[in-house]
XYZ file of C-alpha atoms in Angstrom:
671
model
C 95.545 130.626 86.831
C 96.700 133.168 89.091
C 95.741 132.338 92.484
C 96.707 135.074 95.508
C 95.909 132.872 98.886
C 97.308 132.961 102.178
C 99.394 130.086 103.032
C 101.178 128.603 106.042
C 103.166 130.950 108.268
C 106.687 130.986 107.819
C 108.989 130.559 110.781
C 107.506 131.103 113.916
C 109.872 132.469 115.985
C 111.098 130.987 119.135
C 109.458 132.325 122.347
C 107.192 134.947 120.312
C 104.965 132.454 118.041
C 106.312 129.209 119.797
C 103.474 126.664 120.435
C 102.052 125.523 124.156
C 103.524 121.822 124.199
C 102.091 119.443 127.158
C 104.469 120.682 129.832
C 103.894 124.189 129.323
C 106.625 126.434 127.349
C 105.419 129.094 129.163
C 103.682 130.071 132.476
C 101.707 133.485 132.509
C 102.808 135.315 135.701
C 101.226 138.407 134.528
C 104.575 139.909 133.387
C 105.917 139.534 129.341
C 108.871 137.356 130.939
C 108.659 133.695 131.131
C 109.119 131.917 134.586
C 112.727 130.338 135.139
C 112.412 126.897 134.354
C 112.781 124.391 137.378
C 115.319 122.562 135.947
C 113.125 119.225 135.393
C 112.615 120.416 131.593
C 114.957 120.769 128.596
C 113.261 122.659 125.407
C 114.177 121.661 121.873
C 113.469 123.467 118.670
C 112.718 121.537 115.467
C 111.999 123.360 111.811
C 109.861 121.337 109.718
C 109.816 121.914 105.917
C 105.982 121.399 104.409
C 105.867 119.227 100.913
C 107.309 121.588 98.283
C 108.662 121.553 94.646
C 111.241 118.542 95.068
C 110.154 117.426 98.508
C 107.961 114.622 98.674
C 107.879 113.223 94.992
C 107.520 109.333 94.487
C 110.725 108.631 92.855
C 109.473 107.396 89.551
C 110.574 109.200 86.453
C 112.482 105.737 85.256
C 109.539 103.981 84.231
C 106.686 105.816 85.399
C 104.711 108.702 84.314
C 105.961 112.087 86.520
C 106.723 115.346 84.711
C 108.224 118.400 85.627
C 106.898 120.736 87.841
C 104.803 121.062 90.975
C 101.598 121.983 92.642
C 101.147 124.011 95.650
C 98.732 123.012 98.087
C 96.121 124.880 99.262
C 96.244 126.734 102.754
C 94.132 124.523 104.414
C 96.236 121.283 102.770
C 99.507 123.098 104.271
C 98.291 124.459 107.461
C 100.092 123.174 110.835
C 98.250 123.348 114.105
C 99.799 121.002 116.197
C 103.054 118.644 116.348
C 104.038 115.333 117.888
C 108.070 115.308 117.941
C 109.485 111.973 118.685
C 113.255 111.468 119.304
C 114.415 107.940 118.962
C 117.698 105.789 119.121
C 119.092 103.816 116.230
C 116.514 101.015 116.726
C 114.071 103.767 116.722
C 113.232 102.709 120.485
C 111.816 105.826 122.316
C 114.322 108.194 124.035
C 111.555 110.863 124.555
C 108.804 112.598 122.976
C 106.563 115.906 123.416
C 103.721 117.372 121.755
C 103.194 121.052 120.625
C 99.642 122.331 120.564
C 98.107 126.080 118.859
C 100.655 126.609 116.540
C 100.049 129.801 115.531
C 99.654 130.049 111.468
C 98.446 133.080 110.598
C 100.949 135.169 109.078
C 102.439 133.947 105.721
C 100.673 133.258 102.399
C 101.083 132.018 98.461
C 103.049 134.637 97.012
C 102.214 135.551 93.493
C 105.399 136.278 91.454
C 103.805 138.439 88.861
C 103.845 135.486 86.096
C 101.204 133.589 86.616
C 102.863 131.349 89.105
C 103.060 130.230 92.856
C 106.113 129.488 95.311
C 105.368 129.120 99.121
C 107.090 131.698 101.199
C 109.306 130.235 104.038
C 107.620 126.887 103.546
C 109.345 126.213 107.205
C 107.586 125.719 110.874
C 109.548 125.780 113.844
C 108.170 124.760 116.978
C 109.585 124.987 120.566
C 108.844 122.039 122.650
C 110.004 120.743 126.280
C 110.921 117.506 127.519
C 111.462 115.983 130.735
C 114.951 115.623 131.463
C 114.029 112.466 133.445
C 113.405 110.672 130.476
C 115.911 112.178 128.522
C 118.111 111.145 131.647
C 117.727 107.333 131.000
C 119.277 107.619 127.464
C 122.322 108.322 129.088
C 123.291 105.400 131.303
C 124.577 101.531 131.220
C 126.196 100.429 127.615
C 125.231 104.040 125.893
C 127.788 105.577 127.961
C 131.958 105.065 127.360
C 133.216 104.590 130.958
C 136.598 106.412 130.253
C 134.961 109.542 128.669
C 132.036 109.884 130.766
C 130.119 110.317 127.077
C 127.593 108.685 124.740
C 129.485 106.199 122.937
C 129.358 107.002 118.744
C 127.111 104.628 117.942
C 124.466 106.329 120.272
C 125.863 109.681 119.741
C 122.520 110.276 117.033
C 118.920 109.660 117.198
C 116.152 109.540 114.514
C 113.742 112.474 114.892
C 110.360 112.220 113.826
C 107.803 115.010 113.342
C 104.062 114.455 112.973
C 102.226 117.136 111.524
C 98.512 117.290 112.744
C 98.664 114.148 114.923
C 96.159 111.901 116.133
C 95.197 110.734 119.422
C 95.526 107.634 118.520
C 99.099 108.106 117.544
C 100.030 109.856 120.711
C 98.840 106.845 122.985
C 101.000 104.326 120.746
C 103.758 106.626 121.534
C 102.998 106.954 124.903
C 102.942 103.309 125.347
C 105.609 102.147 123.920
C 108.159 104.534 125.596
C 106.923 102.755 128.753
C 107.835 99.645 127.037
C 110.318 96.986 128.844
C 110.770 94.808 125.830
C 112.120 95.436 122.386
C 109.266 94.637 120.482
C 107.067 96.679 122.478
C 109.404 99.590 122.589
C 109.872 100.176 118.563
C 106.089 98.996 117.987
C 104.974 102.568 118.122
C 106.545 102.733 114.334
C 104.107 100.269 113.049
C 101.223 102.136 114.484
C 98.103 102.380 111.777
C 95.767 104.896 111.168
C 92.015 103.792 110.683
C 89.914 105.554 108.584
C 85.918 104.745 108.596
C 84.306 106.925 105.666
C 80.614 106.016 104.488
C 78.601 108.480 101.929
C 77.721 110.535 104.942
C 81.177 111.190 105.986
C 84.069 110.265 108.278
C 83.304 108.661 111.321
C 86.477 109.156 113.713
C 89.485 109.747 112.638
C 89.683 112.296 109.727
C 93.764 112.337 108.393
C 92.480 115.104 105.631
C 90.302 117.019 107.922
C 90.407 121.010 106.770
C 93.398 122.777 108.136
C 94.709 119.682 109.920
C 95.928 117.091 107.237
C 98.207 114.454 108.636
C 101.363 114.829 107.983
C 104.777 112.697 108.765
C 108.575 112.268 108.067
C 109.525 111.753 104.528
C 112.907 110.442 105.217
C 114.442 108.866 108.110
C 115.804 112.096 109.927
C 119.240 111.661 112.108
C 120.417 114.323 114.519
C 123.108 114.428 117.137
C 122.348 115.323 120.626
C 124.597 116.645 123.346
C 127.435 113.846 124.375
C 126.977 114.328 128.151
C 123.655 114.634 130.220
C 125.315 117.740 132.025
C 125.442 119.301 128.417
C 121.543 119.822 128.368
C 121.513 122.160 131.495
C 122.645 124.917 128.689
C 118.942 124.319 127.139
C 116.683 125.046 129.932
C 115.070 127.503 128.830
C 112.356 128.072 126.299
C 114.670 131.367 124.462
C 118.010 128.997 124.466
C 116.520 125.506 122.945
C 118.288 122.601 121.545
C 118.142 123.313 117.820
C 117.696 120.069 116.175
C 117.552 121.760 112.596
C 120.440 124.042 113.083
C 123.582 124.969 115.037
C 124.271 124.705 118.668
C 127.276 125.324 120.207
C 129.437 121.912 119.550
C 126.901 120.646 116.930
C 125.721 121.376 113.535
C 121.917 119.842 112.781
C 121.870 121.878 109.379
C 118.759 120.773 107.653
C 114.808 121.280 108.402
C 112.815 117.932 108.620
C 111.032 117.379 105.577
C 107.133 116.091 106.014
C 104.854 114.668 103.646
C 100.834 114.337 103.574
C 99.944 110.958 104.545
C 97.044 110.638 102.198
C 96.382 111.473 98.444
C 94.058 113.546 96.331
C 92.247 113.466 93.395
C 91.198 115.784 90.883
C 89.369 115.619 87.670
C 88.574 117.692 84.333
C 86.218 117.240 81.691
C 88.591 115.560 79.519
C 86.132 115.360 76.190
C 86.573 116.159 72.621
C 85.493 120.334 72.362
C 82.842 119.518 69.492
C 80.672 117.000 71.571
C 78.077 118.709 74.766
C 80.158 118.459 78.121
C 81.451 115.165 79.342
C 80.558 113.376 76.250
C 82.471 111.237 74.013
C 82.057 108.985 70.760
C 82.064 105.597 70.768
C 85.076 104.807 69.058
C 86.484 107.159 66.228
C 84.875 110.179 65.173
C 84.503 109.290 61.699
C 82.909 105.931 62.645
C 81.062 106.554 65.688
C 77.107 105.865 65.541
C 76.693 106.881 69.196
C 77.967 109.080 72.146
C 78.638 108.139 75.354
C 77.475 110.911 78.560
C 79.823 110.220 81.663
C 77.110 111.580 84.326
C 78.738 110.047 87.227
C 82.107 109.068 88.906
C 82.538 106.736 92.122
C 85.611 106.231 94.293
C 85.895 102.198 94.904
C 88.248 100.303 97.291
C 89.511 103.001 99.640
C 91.761 101.438 101.898
C 90.583 101.307 105.500
C 94.082 101.584 107.290
C 97.467 102.909 106.494
C 100.397 103.201 108.362
C 101.735 106.682 110.303
C 104.939 106.515 108.990
C 105.891 105.244 105.186
C 107.537 102.425 104.308
C 109.420 100.349 101.677
C 110.820 97.131 100.449
C 111.841 95.607 97.322
C 108.892 93.143 97.683
C 106.206 95.560 99.231
C 106.273 92.937 102.395
C 107.263 94.185 105.738
C 110.522 93.117 106.572
C 111.849 91.840 103.187
C 114.770 93.016 101.358
C 115.652 96.679 101.116
C 113.091 97.173 103.932
C 113.037 100.751 105.550
C 111.085 103.257 107.465
C 110.793 106.403 105.832
C 112.660 105.227 102.593
C 112.235 106.562 99.028
C 109.807 105.095 96.675
C 111.847 104.420 93.499
C 110.713 102.359 90.119
C 111.395 99.135 91.353
C 110.663 98.615 94.943
C 107.240 98.932 96.633
C 105.528 101.221 99.172
C 104.328 98.622 102.090
C 100.884 98.488 102.777
C 99.208 97.597 106.271
C 97.355 94.468 104.241
C 100.633 93.801 101.991
C 100.853 89.964 103.838
C 97.171 89.032 103.081
C 97.028 90.510 99.671
C 100.446 88.464 98.876
C 98.290 85.721 100.450
C 95.029 85.955 98.584
C 93.310 86.051 102.035
C 91.349 89.322 101.112
C 87.816 87.905 100.847
C 88.821 84.401 101.046
C 85.860 83.490 103.278
C 87.579 83.175 106.903
C 86.940 85.069 109.740
C 87.993 88.705 109.821
C 89.117 88.451 105.992
C 85.794 90.103 104.417
C 86.310 92.630 101.721
C 84.628 95.608 104.091
C 87.284 94.938 106.917
C 89.934 95.995 104.258
C 88.201 98.842 102.650
C 85.484 101.499 102.278
C 83.078 101.786 99.234
C 83.391 98.134 98.298
C 83.511 97.499 94.631
C 81.476 94.520 95.065
C 78.663 93.627 97.314
C 79.372 90.426 99.287
C 82.225 89.755 102.022
C 83.947 87.098 100.110
C 84.796 85.759 96.588
C 82.207 83.324 96.454
C 79.386 86.038 96.795
C 80.903 88.521 95.580
C 78.893 90.305 92.763
C 78.354 94.274 91.432
C 74.479 95.136 91.426
C 72.646 97.810 92.904
C 73.637 97.037 96.261
C 77.327 97.129 95.549
C 77.163 100.990 93.955
C 74.730 102.073 96.778
C 78.258 101.749 99.106
C 80.567 103.453 96.682
C 81.401 107.108 97.111
C 79.363 108.748 93.613
C 79.784 112.195 92.951
C 77.962 113.707 89.907
C 80.166 114.607 87.446
C 78.774 117.981 87.001
C 78.917 118.625 90.528
C 83.023 118.179 90.710
C 83.474 120.137 87.608
C 82.419 122.863 89.964
C 84.308 122.145 92.755
C 87.213 124.328 93.745
C 90.405 124.834 91.487
C 93.935 123.410 91.858
C 96.921 125.490 92.200
C 98.503 124.140 88.847
C 100.154 127.351 87.478
C 103.878 125.923 87.921
C 103.021 122.848 85.708
C 100.280 123.575 83.563
C 101.005 126.807 81.882
C 98.912 128.309 80.241
C 96.263 125.888 81.150
C 97.189 123.503 78.448
C 96.079 120.588 80.104
C 92.875 122.084 81.218
C 91.099 123.452 84.465
C 91.324 120.061 86.677
C 89.002 120.496 90.146
C 89.344 119.072 93.536
C 87.545 115.936 93.737
C 88.503 114.156 97.258
C 91.180 112.545 99.217
C 91.618 109.154 99.254
C 94.213 106.881 101.534
C 97.274 104.721 100.629
C 96.820 101.357 99.329
C 99.635 99.486 97.484
C 99.594 95.825 96.426
C 103.131 93.997 96.710
C 104.768 91.797 94.508
C 102.844 88.424 93.537
C 103.734 84.720 93.799
C 105.467 83.059 90.849
C 102.939 83.116 88.074
C 100.517 84.688 89.571
C 98.974 88.502 89.441
C 97.995 90.130 92.893
C 96.992 93.966 91.268
C 93.451 92.838 90.589
C 90.243 94.789 90.612
C 89.104 93.194 94.244
C 91.944 95.090 96.150
C 92.855 98.043 93.602
C 91.644 101.446 94.415
C 89.763 102.696 91.318
C 87.103 105.280 90.120
C 83.735 103.651 88.128
C 82.346 106.103 85.315
C 78.792 105.834 84.611
C 78.053 106.427 80.799
C 74.588 107.017 79.802
C 74.024 106.324 75.542
C 73.437 108.997 73.438
C 72.046 109.540 69.564
C 74.205 110.999 67.101
C 71.543 113.133 64.619
C 71.933 111.642 61.370
C 74.507 108.661 62.347
C 72.194 106.617 64.724
C 70.167 104.066 63.077
C 66.332 105.136 63.196
C 65.605 102.255 65.505
C 68.039 102.509 67.800
C 67.968 106.214 68.064
C 64.148 105.997 68.990
C 64.973 103.304 71.711
C 67.260 105.560 73.143
C 65.147 108.609 73.106
C 62.184 106.602 74.328
C 63.878 105.418 77.331
C 64.819 108.990 78.103
C 61.458 110.022 77.879
C 60.264 107.878 81.070
C 59.931 110.151 84.039
C 60.613 107.274 86.870
C 61.453 103.918 87.376
C 57.803 102.552 87.105
C 56.942 104.089 84.248
C 60.072 102.979 82.363
C 59.057 99.098 83.434
C 55.741 99.378 82.754
C 57.246 100.590 79.265
C 58.366 98.720 76.483
C 61.703 99.677 75.592
C 63.892 97.018 73.963
C 66.881 95.323 75.435
C 69.826 96.154 73.031
C 72.127 93.093 71.969
C 75.691 93.873 71.232
C 77.514 90.949 69.477
C 80.963 91.405 67.703
C 80.659 94.967 67.910
C 77.188 95.776 66.293
C 74.394 96.650 68.132
C 70.715 94.739 67.599
C 67.693 96.685 68.902
C 65.669 93.757 70.647
C 65.403 90.214 70.025
C 62.483 89.511 67.764
C 60.358 92.125 65.786
C 56.847 91.947 65.116
C 56.354 89.826 62.326
C 54.973 92.412 60.009
C 57.612 95.051 60.835
C 60.321 92.669 59.331
C 62.594 94.837 61.537
C 66.380 94.158 60.148
C 68.149 95.649 63.125
C 66.651 93.008 65.602
C 68.622 89.880 66.709
C 66.533 87.191 64.750
C 65.949 89.031 61.684
C 70.011 89.760 61.638
C 70.643 86.296 62.228
C 68.471 85.045 59.588
C 69.954 87.180 56.836
C 73.397 86.247 57.794
C 75.093 83.526 55.951
C 74.872 80.269 57.562
C 78.572 79.840 58.375
C 78.640 83.397 60.124
C 79.613 83.897 63.888
C 76.225 85.605 64.318
C 74.147 82.657 62.582
C 75.662 80.097 64.636
C 75.529 82.113 67.941
C 71.895 82.139 67.472
C 71.098 79.319 65.929
C 73.669 76.736 67.251
C 75.789 74.560 65.143
C 74.795 72.706 62.290
C 71.438 75.144 61.884
C 70.370 75.271 58.490
C 68.452 77.618 56.509
C 65.408 76.933 54.309
C 66.539 77.010 50.775
C 62.982 78.109 49.634
C 61.598 79.982 52.639
C 64.804 81.280 54.094
C 63.532 80.304 57.723
C 65.948 78.732 59.667
C 65.035 76.015 62.403
C 66.906 76.471 65.543
C 69.249 73.651 67.146
C 67.572 72.384 70.001
C 69.536 74.333 73.229
C 70.842 76.980 70.824
C 69.689 80.268 72.421
C 66.816 80.833 69.702
C 65.645 77.612 70.955
C 66.192 78.862 74.749
C 64.522 81.976 74.174
C 61.377 80.331 72.252
C 60.797 77.491 74.970
C 62.071 78.892 78.276
C 60.073 82.247 78.154
C 62.267 84.822 76.486
C 64.679 87.138 78.438
C 65.205 85.456 81.522
C 68.493 84.194 83.724
C 68.747 80.929 81.947
C 68.875 82.895 78.631
C 70.840 85.629 79.403
C 73.265 82.447 81.016
C 73.422 81.003 77.594
C 73.581 84.441 75.549
C 76.558 85.835 77.382
C 78.145 82.440 77.313
C 78.065 82.455 73.392
C 79.435 86.256 73.548
C 76.037 88.441 73.800
C 76.111 91.650 75.525
C 72.699 92.897 76.839
C 71.195 96.388 77.983
C 68.669 97.190 79.750
C 66.898 100.527 80.436
C 66.885 102.254 83.720
C 66.117 105.138 85.528
C 68.085 107.185 87.408
C 67.030 109.910 89.957
C 69.405 112.380 88.721
C 70.305 111.610 85.028
C 66.535 110.359 83.644
C 65.683 107.387 81.837
C 68.134 105.878 79.762
C 70.303 103.041 78.605
C 73.577 102.893 81.158
C 76.988 101.213 81.140
C 79.851 101.798 83.423
C 83.715 102.157 82.903
C 86.268 100.937 85.541
C 89.418 102.859 85.654
C 92.033 101.321 88.326
C 94.274 104.145 89.551
C 97.524 104.221 87.635
C 101.002 105.095 89.909
C 103.763 103.979 87.984
C 103.226 103.268 84.024
C 105.771 100.928 82.819
C 104.505 101.499 79.408
C 104.021 97.503 78.762
C 100.344 96.467 78.777
C 101.060 92.641 78.857
C 103.849 92.991 82.324
C 102.372 94.149 85.285
C 104.984 96.471 86.662
C 105.721 97.067 90.673
C 103.459 100.055 91.754
C 101.666 99.949 88.476
C 98.450 100.136 90.061
C 98.332 102.009 93.269
C 97.502 105.162 95.359
C 100.558 106.726 97.393
C 100.374 109.636 100.085
C 101.259 112.881 99.248
C 100.743 112.007 95.357
C 97.658 114.349 93.391
C 96.318 112.072 90.645
C 94.694 114.099 87.794
C 92.138 112.312 86.227
C 90.653 112.827 82.662
C 88.718 110.476 80.377
C 90.181 111.305 76.979
C 88.640 108.635 74.952
C 86.160 106.022 74.568
C 86.679 103.020 72.737
C 83.292 100.932 73.437
C 80.284 100.121 75.073
C 81.026 99.772 78.665
C 80.494 97.077 81.279
C 76.204 96.585 81.690
C 74.329 97.686 84.400
C 73.270 94.248 85.364
C 76.058 91.738 85.795
C 74.536 88.535 84.543
C 74.214 90.587 80.840
C 77.641 90.594 80.731
C 80.006 87.822 78.925
C 83.141 89.480 80.639
C 81.852 90.737 84.223
C 84.222 92.322 86.699
C 84.995 89.784 89.499
C 87.800 90.424 92.242
C 90.451 88.717 90.391
C 90.390 90.682 87.378
C 93.692 91.849 86.425
C 93.740 95.810 86.557
C 95.875 95.642 83.337
C 94.132 93.672 80.371
C 94.171 94.102 76.685
C 90.798 94.769 76.013
C 90.691 98.444 77.498
C 87.533 100.437 77.309
C 88.881 104.143 78.572
C 91.866 105.849 78.467
C 93.269 108.306 81.503
C 95.771 110.664 80.998
C 98.380 110.312 83.856
C 101.305 112.984 85.142
C 103.075 112.993 88.292
C 104.405 115.851 90.115
C 105.018 117.336 93.502
C 101.936 117.991 95.855
C 102.869 115.348 94.290
C 100.959 115.497 91.417
C 99.953 112.697 88.935
C 97.355 113.309 85.355
C 96.066 110.223 84.394
C 94.199 110.380 81.379
C 91.461 107.597 80.793
C 90.443 105.920 77.422
C 87.860 103.017 77.466
C 88.926 100.742 74.215
């Protein structure tokens, strides 16, 4: 795919395309000349390198699924219009800060090199900002100074430089508050500032870190830069045309190297990974040669998107704040963790533990389950109504990705941009426990619709599927007589008991009656110890058996369903979908894989997570079996908050590759 589009401007020339800082870099006096600085300000310039190839990549090649290549972000994902620049001491206490607004980013674009690939042209923004000299002066006092030389001591000669592109007002206020702090804790509190995202199906309310042309970005790594050794040396930088360069050479100081930033959010893309021989988004259930059913995926829904993330990424060896290996803007690798805002609560199993403030909805947008604690948690229509749900056909009509550098010549298919997602990670678990669980991991739920295969689907099952599809409303379907589909030991049975004159061999009772006494189906239906009449072949159910409960308790009801799932039955009831009509539906749960350790028996560090500045490329490639029933009471293996993200009974396979935007491709297989 060849793309020609305008990209972020290259270097913004100092004095020409410089943005306006909070202290007004230039005053318009009616001429083309800047007003002479009055001595209360100094100017600094910083080069910011945007996320590019080899830039903001998650270091997961050793045990993960990273692959070569990179993806150029869209123009509106790379645009920088404002910048917050913070200088901090070795302990990250603020020395000074400034903002630059209204940056001009109109003059450059994505370059088509003529070979079908893309490259970023001058992916560096140079911003010049004014800083109050009085704020800087306080740094050149007390024990920072060498009394003999009158210069900064060596340990104070360098500062940390942080840049936030398209910053939020909440972040600016946090920086402002820390800059005037009187205690060490308050002075460094800004580094723990958190971005809160509240989103519903109606959209984002308040701060939007992925706003078009204003995607939030921050330091990729901790940047150390040298500053003048004497306060008077700043006098040389009192003019906007001669700023102190935090990313280049000065009179006696070389600060060579731009400050790399990364996007603060991730992105999910999707493609149709179904076989070429089937209709769009339609898969054989199991192996093609053995399949008697197909499954059409109709919807996909985002669940458990974190409400909070740190403005500055941080890592540690165990995923807990302050643990071994902890570092602000530290690098992720295959054996450590990105630290989550809620890491301690996740470690302590407090999310949804029914204590004050620990409701699931306080942690996540689009909660997987309905209910605020483990005790009342369930997946039902209310839960599904709170998910971020998209029609797959609409997602596949979305904008193309920029995949030329890693997907030549479209060998991996045509991905479409779905949506943006916040960072969500899970720390190490206490000994013998698992914390990467369904209740707290970001995932995607796929809705599937049963489809018959001509010549392969048994006639009665095919008839039930077609009958359900013929209903045009929920009322029609409820008033109809579509049978319940029962699945036991990977075999589908149509209805519990056929009419006496039909002798239907596909319903449960007829099939169990025809089975030998020692078989699993016979025992599950009629109970342990049930016997056939040798003459008539009829079976008298054992008291309390499934058949006995059905006959005596009014048929298909809650008591029966509880007994049926207990012995291993899964039931599917027909339902009506406003977009996709009547039918038998089920759900497949995919938990976003970040680092794959290729061992299904061991949950590796950061195996299931969402990490900023990654694009996760999702594609369902196989479906191994029927999914979870729409009605949870019909499911012998219902999803609950403590269900591990990695289980042996996979339903679906998702491919995963990771490349810089950063990009990961996840092929999904439901086994």
